[in-house]
Amino acid sequence: MTQVQGTCTLVGAGPGDPELLTLKALKALQAATVLLVDDLVSDEIVAMASPAARVVYVGKRGGCKSTPQAFIEKLMLTEVRRGEQVVRLKGGDPFIFGRGGEEVEGLRAAGVEPVVVNGITSGLAAMGSLNVPLTHREHAHGVVFVTGHAKPGDSGTDWPALAATAHTAKLTLVIYMGVSGAAHIQAQLLTGLPASTPVAVVQNASLPQQRHLATTLGQLAQDMATHAMASPAVMVVGQVTASLALAWAHPDAIGRAA
Ligand code: SAH
């Protein structure tokens, strides 16, 4: 008897608000028989899966250390080979700091080609929720999604080079995983960008508890500490965020007037 192989779909769950899921993501969720769920995926979204689906949390929930990547990939393969419809549910988009690339490579090497369903990445959702564009014909010719937290042993982002380029090429920087390294990132970016550069920090984008801070590069770490900005948050550096400093009427605005 030939064994029926299952399927594997890497699904972006978006930034948290279930209404920001794509229809494709919803369909995949409803068809899943096994769900491997990352941190930062809201319970409301997991609840949209079939009640019969087996749900495995592989993030840091419950104070446990997150499941090693190799174990997750092995688990996906085992379930696919057992004929399951496996959905790997990740916050935001699987291909923006979601290790989706590594998972595609691992699965492909084992002979399984996954399907990828995009999600709205948190940096995009954060700015969208505040009516701030990431590009603008006058203020930003492009946007860079960059991590504030490199893999252990990696020399990490070359912040001075990035700052100089962002300044001359008019780029918006969207920094993920940058909260704990904010002071270091600030000091490094100040080598190439003026202290007056506007910065927005958005915590829990798209969720009811969303809050944001409008500040400047010169005041970034100090203001983040004063207002207890915590993870998950994105920091968006560039002129596009300047309008936020004026928008004090916004209900979730905190921080200082420019
Ligand atoms: N794949 C995800 C990113 C995973 S890395 C995406 O596309 O959004 C985890 C980082 O994403 C966090 O440290 C934080 O910087 C950011 N993040 C995820 N969800 C967020 C949210 N709701 N609001 C603000 N930042 C968020």
Coordinates of C-alpha atoms in Angstrom, one line a residue, residues 10 38 60 66-70 72-73 76 88 90-91 93-107 151-152 177:
L10 CA 3.7 28.0 6.4
D38 CA 4.6 30.2 17.4
K60 CA 8.1 30.4 24.6
S66 CA 11.3 28.0 22.8
T67 CA 11.4 24.7 21.0
P68 CA 14.7 24.2 19.1
Q69 CA 14.3 24.9 15.4
A70 CA 15.6 21.4 14.4
I72 CA 10.2 21.8 14.9
E73 CA 11.4 20.9 11.4
M76 CA 6.7 18.9 10.7
R88 CA 3.0 26.1 10.7
K90 CA 3.8 32.3 12.5
G91 CA 3.3 35.9 13.6
D93 CA 4.8 37.1 7.6
P94 CA 6.7 33.8 7.6
F95 CA 9.5 35.4 5.5
I96 CA 10.1 38.5 7.6
F97 CA 12.3 37.3 10.6
G98 CA 10.1 34.3 10.9
R99 CA 12.7 31.7 10.0
G100 CA 10.4 30.6 7.2
G101 CA 13.4 30.5 4.8
E102 CA 15.2 27.9 7.1
E103 CA 12.0 25.8 7.3
V104 CA 11.5 25.8 3.5
E105 CA 15.1 24.7 3.1
G106 CA 14.8 22.0 5.7
L107 CA 11.5 20.6 4.3
K151 CA 21.9 35.3 15.6
P152 CA 24.4 34.5 18.4
M177 CA 13.4 42.8 17.9

